[in-house]
GROMACS .gro file of C-alpha atoms in nm:
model
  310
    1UNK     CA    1   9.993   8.355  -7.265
    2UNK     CA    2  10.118   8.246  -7.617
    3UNK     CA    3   9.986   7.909  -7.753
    4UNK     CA    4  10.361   7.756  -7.837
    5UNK     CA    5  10.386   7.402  -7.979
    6UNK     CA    6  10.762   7.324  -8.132
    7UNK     CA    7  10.775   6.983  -7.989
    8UNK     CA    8  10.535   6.738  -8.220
    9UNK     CA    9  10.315   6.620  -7.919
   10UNK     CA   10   9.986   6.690  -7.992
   11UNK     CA   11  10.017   6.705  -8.345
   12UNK     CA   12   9.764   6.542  -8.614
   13UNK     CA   13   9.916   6.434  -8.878
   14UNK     CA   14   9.543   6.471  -9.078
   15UNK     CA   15   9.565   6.842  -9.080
   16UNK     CA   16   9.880   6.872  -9.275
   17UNK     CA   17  10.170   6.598  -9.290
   18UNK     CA   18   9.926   6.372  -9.460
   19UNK     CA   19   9.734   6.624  -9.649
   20UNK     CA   20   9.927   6.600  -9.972
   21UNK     CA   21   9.842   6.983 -10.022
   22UNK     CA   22  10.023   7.235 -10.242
   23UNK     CA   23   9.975   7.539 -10.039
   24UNK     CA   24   9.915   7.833 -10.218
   25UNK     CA   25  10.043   8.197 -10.084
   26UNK     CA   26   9.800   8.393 -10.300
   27UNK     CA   27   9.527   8.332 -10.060
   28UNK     CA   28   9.748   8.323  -9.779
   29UNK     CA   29   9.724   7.938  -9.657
   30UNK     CA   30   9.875   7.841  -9.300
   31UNK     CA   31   9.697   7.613  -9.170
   32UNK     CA   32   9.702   7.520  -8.771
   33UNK     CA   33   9.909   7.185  -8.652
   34UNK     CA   34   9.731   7.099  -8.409
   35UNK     CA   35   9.373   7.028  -8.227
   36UNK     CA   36   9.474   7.135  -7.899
   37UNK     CA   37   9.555   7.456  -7.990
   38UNK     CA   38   9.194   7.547  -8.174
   39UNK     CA   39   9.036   7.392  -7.899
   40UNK     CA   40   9.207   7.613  -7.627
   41UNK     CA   41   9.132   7.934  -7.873
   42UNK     CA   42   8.777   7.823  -7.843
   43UNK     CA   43   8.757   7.784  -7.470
   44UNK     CA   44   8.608   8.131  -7.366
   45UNK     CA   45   8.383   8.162  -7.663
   46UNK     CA   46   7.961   8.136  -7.541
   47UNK     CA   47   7.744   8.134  -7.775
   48UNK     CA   48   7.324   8.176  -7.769
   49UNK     CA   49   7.149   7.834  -7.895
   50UNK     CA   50   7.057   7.997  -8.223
   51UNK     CA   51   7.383   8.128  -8.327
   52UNK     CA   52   7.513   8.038  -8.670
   53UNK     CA   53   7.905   7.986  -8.721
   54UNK     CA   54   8.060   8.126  -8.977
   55UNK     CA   55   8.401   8.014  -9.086
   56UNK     CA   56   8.611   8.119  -9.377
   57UNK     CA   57   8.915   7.899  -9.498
   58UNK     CA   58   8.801   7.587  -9.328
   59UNK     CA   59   9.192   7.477  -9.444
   60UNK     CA   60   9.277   7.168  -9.313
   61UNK     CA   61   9.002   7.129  -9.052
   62UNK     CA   62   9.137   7.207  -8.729
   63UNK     CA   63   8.945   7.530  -8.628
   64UNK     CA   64   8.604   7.339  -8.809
   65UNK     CA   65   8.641   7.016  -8.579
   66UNK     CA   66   8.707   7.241  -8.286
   67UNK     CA   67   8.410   7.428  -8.345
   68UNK     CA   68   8.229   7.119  -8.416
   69UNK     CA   69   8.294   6.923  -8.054
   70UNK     CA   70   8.135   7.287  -7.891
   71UNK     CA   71   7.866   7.162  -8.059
   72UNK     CA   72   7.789   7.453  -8.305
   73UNK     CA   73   7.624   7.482  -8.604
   74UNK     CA   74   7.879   7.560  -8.891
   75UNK     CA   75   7.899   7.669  -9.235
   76UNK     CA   76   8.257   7.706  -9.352
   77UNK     CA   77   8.401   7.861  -9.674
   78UNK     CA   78   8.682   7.727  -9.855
   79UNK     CA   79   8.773   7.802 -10.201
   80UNK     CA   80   9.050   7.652 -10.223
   81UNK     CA   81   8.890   7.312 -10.470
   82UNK     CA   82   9.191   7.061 -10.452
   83UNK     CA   83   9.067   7.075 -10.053
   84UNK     CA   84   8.684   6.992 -10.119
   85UNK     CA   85   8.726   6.627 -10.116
   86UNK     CA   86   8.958   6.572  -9.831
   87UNK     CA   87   8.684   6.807  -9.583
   88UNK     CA   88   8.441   6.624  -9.736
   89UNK     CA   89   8.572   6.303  -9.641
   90UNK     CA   90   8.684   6.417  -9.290
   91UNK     CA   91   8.363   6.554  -9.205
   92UNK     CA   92   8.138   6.313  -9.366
   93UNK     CA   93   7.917   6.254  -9.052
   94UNK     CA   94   7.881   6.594  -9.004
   95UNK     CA   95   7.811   6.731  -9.335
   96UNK     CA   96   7.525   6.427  -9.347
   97UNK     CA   97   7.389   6.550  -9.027
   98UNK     CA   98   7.337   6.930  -9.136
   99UNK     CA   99   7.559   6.991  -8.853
  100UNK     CA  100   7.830   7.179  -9.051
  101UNK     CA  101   7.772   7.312  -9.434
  102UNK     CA  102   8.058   7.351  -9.673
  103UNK     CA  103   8.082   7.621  -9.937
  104UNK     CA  104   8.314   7.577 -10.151
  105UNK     CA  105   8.272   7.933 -10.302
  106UNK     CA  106   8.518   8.290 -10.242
  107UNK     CA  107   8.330   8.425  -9.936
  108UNK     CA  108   8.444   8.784 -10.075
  109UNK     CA  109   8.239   8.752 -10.394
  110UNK     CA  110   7.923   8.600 -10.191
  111UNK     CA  111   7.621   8.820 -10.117
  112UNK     CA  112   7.627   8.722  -9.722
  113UNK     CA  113   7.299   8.949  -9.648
  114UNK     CA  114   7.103   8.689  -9.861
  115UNK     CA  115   7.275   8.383  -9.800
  116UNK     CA  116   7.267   8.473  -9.425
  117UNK     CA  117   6.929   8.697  -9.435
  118UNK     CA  118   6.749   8.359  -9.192
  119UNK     CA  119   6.956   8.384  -8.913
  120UNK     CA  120   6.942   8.571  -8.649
  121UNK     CA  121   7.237   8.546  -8.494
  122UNK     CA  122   7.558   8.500  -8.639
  123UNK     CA  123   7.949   8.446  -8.482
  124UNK     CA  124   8.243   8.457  -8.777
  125UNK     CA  125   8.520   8.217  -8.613
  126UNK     CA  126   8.809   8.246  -8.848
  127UNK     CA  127   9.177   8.165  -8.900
  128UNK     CA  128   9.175   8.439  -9.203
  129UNK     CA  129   9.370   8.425  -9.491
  130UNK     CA  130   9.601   8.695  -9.470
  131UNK     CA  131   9.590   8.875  -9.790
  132UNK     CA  132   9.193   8.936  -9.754
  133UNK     CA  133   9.188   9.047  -9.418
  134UNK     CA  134   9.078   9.420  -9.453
  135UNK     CA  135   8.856   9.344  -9.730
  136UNK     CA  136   8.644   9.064  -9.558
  137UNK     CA  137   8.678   9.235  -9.237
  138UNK     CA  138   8.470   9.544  -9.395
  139UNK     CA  139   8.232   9.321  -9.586
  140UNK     CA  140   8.144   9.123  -9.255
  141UNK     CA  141   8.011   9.445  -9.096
  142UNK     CA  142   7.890   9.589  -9.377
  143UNK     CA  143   7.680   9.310  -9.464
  144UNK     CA  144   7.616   9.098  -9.183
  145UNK     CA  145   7.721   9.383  -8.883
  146UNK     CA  146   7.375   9.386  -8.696
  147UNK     CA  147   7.353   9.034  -8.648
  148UNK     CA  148   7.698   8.946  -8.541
  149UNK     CA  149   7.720   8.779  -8.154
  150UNK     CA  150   8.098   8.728  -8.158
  151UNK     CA  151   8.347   8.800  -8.372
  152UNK     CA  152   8.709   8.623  -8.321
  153UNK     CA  153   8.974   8.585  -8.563
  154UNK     CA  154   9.313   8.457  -8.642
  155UNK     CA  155   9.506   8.792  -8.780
  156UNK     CA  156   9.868   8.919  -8.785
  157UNK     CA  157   9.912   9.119  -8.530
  158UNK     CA  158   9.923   9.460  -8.745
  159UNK     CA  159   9.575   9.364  -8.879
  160UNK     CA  160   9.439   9.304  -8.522
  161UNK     CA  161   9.598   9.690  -8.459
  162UNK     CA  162   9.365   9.823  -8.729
  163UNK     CA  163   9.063   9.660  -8.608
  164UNK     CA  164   9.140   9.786  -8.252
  165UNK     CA  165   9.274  10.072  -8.269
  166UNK     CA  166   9.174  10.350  -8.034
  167UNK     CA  167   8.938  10.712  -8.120
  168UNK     CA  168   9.116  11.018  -8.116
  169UNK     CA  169   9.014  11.085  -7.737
  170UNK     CA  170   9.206  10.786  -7.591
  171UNK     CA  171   9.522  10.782  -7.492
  172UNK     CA  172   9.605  10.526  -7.707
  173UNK     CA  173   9.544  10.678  -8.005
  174UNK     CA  174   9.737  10.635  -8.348
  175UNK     CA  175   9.631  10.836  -8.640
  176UNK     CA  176   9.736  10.588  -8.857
  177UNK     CA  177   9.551  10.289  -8.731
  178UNK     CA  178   9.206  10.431  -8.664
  179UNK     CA  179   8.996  10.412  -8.979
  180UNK     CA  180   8.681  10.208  -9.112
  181UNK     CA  181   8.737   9.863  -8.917
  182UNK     CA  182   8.845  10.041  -8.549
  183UNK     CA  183   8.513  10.281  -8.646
  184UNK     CA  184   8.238   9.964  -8.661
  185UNK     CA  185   8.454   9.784  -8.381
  186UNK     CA  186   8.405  10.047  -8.106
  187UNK     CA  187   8.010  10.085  -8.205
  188UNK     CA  188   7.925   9.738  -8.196
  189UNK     CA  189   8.164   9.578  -7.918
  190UNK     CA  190   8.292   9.525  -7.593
  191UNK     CA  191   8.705   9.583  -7.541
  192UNK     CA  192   8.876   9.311  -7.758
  193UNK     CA  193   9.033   9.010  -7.586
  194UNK     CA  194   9.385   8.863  -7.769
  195UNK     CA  195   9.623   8.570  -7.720
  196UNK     CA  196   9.937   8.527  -7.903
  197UNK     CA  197   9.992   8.244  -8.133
  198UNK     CA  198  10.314   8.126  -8.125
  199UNK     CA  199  10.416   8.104  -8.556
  200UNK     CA  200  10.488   7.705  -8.492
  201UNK     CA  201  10.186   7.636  -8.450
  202UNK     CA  202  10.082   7.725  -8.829
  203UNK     CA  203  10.195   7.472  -9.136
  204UNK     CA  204  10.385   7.658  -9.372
  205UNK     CA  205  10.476   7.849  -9.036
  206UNK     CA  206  10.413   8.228  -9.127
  207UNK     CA  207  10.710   8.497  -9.093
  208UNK     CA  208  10.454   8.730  -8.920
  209UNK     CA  209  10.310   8.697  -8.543
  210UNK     CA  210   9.971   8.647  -8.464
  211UNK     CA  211   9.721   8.637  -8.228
  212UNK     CA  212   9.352   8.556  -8.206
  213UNK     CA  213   9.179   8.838  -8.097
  214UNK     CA  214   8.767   8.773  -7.960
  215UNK     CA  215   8.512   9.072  -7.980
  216UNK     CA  216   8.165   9.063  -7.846
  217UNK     CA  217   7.858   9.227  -7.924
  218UNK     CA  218   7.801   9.520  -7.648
  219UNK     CA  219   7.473   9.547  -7.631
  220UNK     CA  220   7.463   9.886  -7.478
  221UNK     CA  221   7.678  10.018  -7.806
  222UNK     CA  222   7.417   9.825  -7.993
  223UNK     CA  223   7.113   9.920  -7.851
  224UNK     CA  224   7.255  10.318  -7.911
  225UNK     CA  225   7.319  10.289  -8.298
  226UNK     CA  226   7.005  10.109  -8.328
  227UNK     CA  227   6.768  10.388  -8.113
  228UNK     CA  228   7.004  10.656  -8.314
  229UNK     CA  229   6.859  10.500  -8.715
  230UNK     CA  230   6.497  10.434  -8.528
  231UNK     CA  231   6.514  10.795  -8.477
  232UNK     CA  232   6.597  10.866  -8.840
  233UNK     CA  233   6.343  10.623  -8.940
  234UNK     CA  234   6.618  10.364  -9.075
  235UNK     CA  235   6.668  10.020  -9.072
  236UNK     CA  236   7.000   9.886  -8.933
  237UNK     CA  237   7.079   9.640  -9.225
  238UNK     CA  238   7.022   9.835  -9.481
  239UNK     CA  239   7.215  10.111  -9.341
  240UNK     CA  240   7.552   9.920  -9.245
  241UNK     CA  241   7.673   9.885  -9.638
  242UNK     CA  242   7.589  10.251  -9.689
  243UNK     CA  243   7.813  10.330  -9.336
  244UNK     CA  244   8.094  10.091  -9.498
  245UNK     CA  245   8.155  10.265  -9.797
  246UNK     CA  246   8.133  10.620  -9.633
  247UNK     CA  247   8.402  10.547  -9.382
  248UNK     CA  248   8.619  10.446  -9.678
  249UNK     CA  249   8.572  10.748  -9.901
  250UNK     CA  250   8.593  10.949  -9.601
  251UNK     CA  251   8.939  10.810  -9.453
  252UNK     CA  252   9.062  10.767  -9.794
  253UNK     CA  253   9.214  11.131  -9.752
  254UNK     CA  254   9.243  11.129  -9.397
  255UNK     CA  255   9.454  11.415  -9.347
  256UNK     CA  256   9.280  11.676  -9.538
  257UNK     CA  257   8.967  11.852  -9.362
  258UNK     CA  258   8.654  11.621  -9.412
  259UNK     CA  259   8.443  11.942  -9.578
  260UNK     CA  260   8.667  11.936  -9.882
  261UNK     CA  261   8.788  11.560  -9.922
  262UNK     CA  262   8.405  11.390  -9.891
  263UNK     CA  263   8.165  11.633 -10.031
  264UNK     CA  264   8.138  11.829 -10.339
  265UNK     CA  265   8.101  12.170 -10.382
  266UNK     CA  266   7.737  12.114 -10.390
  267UNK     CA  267   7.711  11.909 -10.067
  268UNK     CA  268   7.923  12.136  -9.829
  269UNK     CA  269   7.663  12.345  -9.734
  270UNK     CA  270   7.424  12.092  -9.656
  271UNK     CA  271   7.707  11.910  -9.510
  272UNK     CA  272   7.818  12.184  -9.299
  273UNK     CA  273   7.475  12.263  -9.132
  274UNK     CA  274   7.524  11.932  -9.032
  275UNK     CA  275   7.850  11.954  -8.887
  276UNK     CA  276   7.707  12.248  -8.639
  277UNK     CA  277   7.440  12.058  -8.538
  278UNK     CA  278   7.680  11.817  -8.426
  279UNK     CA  279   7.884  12.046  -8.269
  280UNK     CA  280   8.217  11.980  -8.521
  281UNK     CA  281   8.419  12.201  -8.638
  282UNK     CA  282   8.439  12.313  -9.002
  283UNK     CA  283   8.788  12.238  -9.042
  284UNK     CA  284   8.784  11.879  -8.939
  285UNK     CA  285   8.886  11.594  -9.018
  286UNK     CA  286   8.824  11.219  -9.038
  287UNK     CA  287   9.070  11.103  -8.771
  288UNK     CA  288   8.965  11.340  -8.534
  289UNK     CA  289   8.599  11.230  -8.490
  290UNK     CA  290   8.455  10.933  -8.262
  291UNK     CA  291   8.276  10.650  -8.403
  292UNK     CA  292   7.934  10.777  -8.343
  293UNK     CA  293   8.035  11.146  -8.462
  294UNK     CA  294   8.093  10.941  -8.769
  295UNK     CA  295   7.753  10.727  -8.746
  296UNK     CA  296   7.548  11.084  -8.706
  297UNK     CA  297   7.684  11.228  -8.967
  298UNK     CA  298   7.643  10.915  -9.182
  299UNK     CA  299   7.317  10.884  -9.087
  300UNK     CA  300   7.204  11.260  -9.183
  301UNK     CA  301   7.383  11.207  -9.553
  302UNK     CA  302   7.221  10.907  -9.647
  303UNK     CA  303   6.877  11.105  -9.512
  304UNK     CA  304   6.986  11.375  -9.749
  305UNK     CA  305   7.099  11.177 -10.064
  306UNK     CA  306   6.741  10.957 -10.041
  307UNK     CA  307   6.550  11.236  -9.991
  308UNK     CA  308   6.755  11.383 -10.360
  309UNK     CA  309   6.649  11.073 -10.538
  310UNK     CA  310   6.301  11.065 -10.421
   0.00000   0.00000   0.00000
């Protein structure tokens, strides 16, 4: 059921009518109306005790209070700096309590393995800013991947496609879709939840629909890709930003057979030995392999390539 507010019941005039805010499209500001609505998104969301909430583009507050009255601990980007002093004003009480953090910083350029490397657990609970989607969606797993709980975001609903999208041995598969995101998606969590957001609900309202789509940690999945690099004698966190950029290079040509668009000349035989122990043919490509196809063969490159530079 879509969340669909065009009557102004229910509508806080502190998140935007009174926020005397220019909004800015480069980072692709539109902001939620109203409380109920990030309240309701919340609703389903369990988290353990321990779990650390990550938000980025805390906007005008209404995802941050929501998140806030579940009583979770918060620490919210927002680099947008003409904001700082209205959410520091709004959440006063809770900034003084350590109960929410504020960074006031580009998420994208922050190192999250170090700022994050004390937790244990982490959730990213987002209304994302549309033109950084794919980017931040890739630097979440790659950085951050073994510890995320939950993962639930605001996206257009092409975005949420891309993250979803099916394997090539599903009947719901789409060439096009299935690359780096839908790859760390299927290894690390349970089938995605959604629920349409109706475009009033956003301040400027958006000319794209959305939905909020909720992905949790399957701990099955997990418990595989972590016996899978215990086996190789590799540590999960250090392997995820490795895994990252190897999806990209290898769906950056994802019609043209993997042996000749990812490897040189001098890593196709090596490459291809490894390819028959894993049962794949030489003429394959990208598209065509499952997630953990993909996290093998990762696994037995970045064996290879350390095992060059020792």
């Amino acid at each position: 059921m879509a969340l669909d507010n065009t009557q102004e019941s229910g509508f806080d005039p502190g998140y935007v009518a009174n926020l005397e805010h220019k909004f800015k499209k480069a980072w692709g500001q539109n902001f939620l109306r109203y409380q109920k609505d990030a309240i309701s998104l919340l609703k389903s969301i369990d988290l353990e005790e321990n779990t650390l909430v990550i938000e980025v583009g805390a906007g005008g507050g209404a995802l941050t209070e929501a998140l806030l009255r579940r009583h979770f601990r918060v620490l919210a980007f927002e680099i947008d700096l003409s904001l700082r002093d209205f959410l520091n004003e709004r959440f006063s009480k809770q900034l003084e309590t350590g109960e929410l953090h504020l960074l006031c910083e580009d998420a994208l350029q922050i190192d999250w393995r170090s700022l994050f490397k004390s937790e244990l657990n982490l959730a990213v609970i987002s209304n994302l800013p549309y033109s950084e989607t794919r980017e931040l969606i890739l630097k979440i797993y790659a950085e951050v991947g073994e510890k995320l709980e939950v993962l639930a975001l605001m996206l257009q609903t092409e975005a949420i496609s891309r993250l979803t999208a099916a394997s090539s041995k599903q009947s719901n598969y789409q060439a096009k879709l299935y690359g780096p995101q839908a790859v760390f998606t299927q290894l690390l969590f349970a089938k995605a939840c959604s629920q349409k957001i109706s475009a009033s609900a956003f301040y400027p309202v958006p000319k794209v629909n959305n939905s909020f789509v909720t992905l949790v940690r399957d701990k099955g999945k997990f418990a595989k890709c972590s016996s899978l690099l215990a086996q190789a004698k590799l540590d999960l966190a250090d392997f995820f930003p490795y895994f990252a950029d190897f999806l990209q290079l290898v769906f950056k040509q994802r019609r043209k057979q993997l042996l000749n668009s990812a490897f040189s000349s001098d890593e196709q035989q090596a490459a291809l030995a490894f390819f028959r122990e894993l049962e794949l043919k030489a003429s394959v490509r990208a598209e065509e392999l499952e997630p953990l196809e993909l996290f093998q063969l990762a696994i037995a490159m970045y064996n290879k390539e350390n095992k060059k530079s020792d």
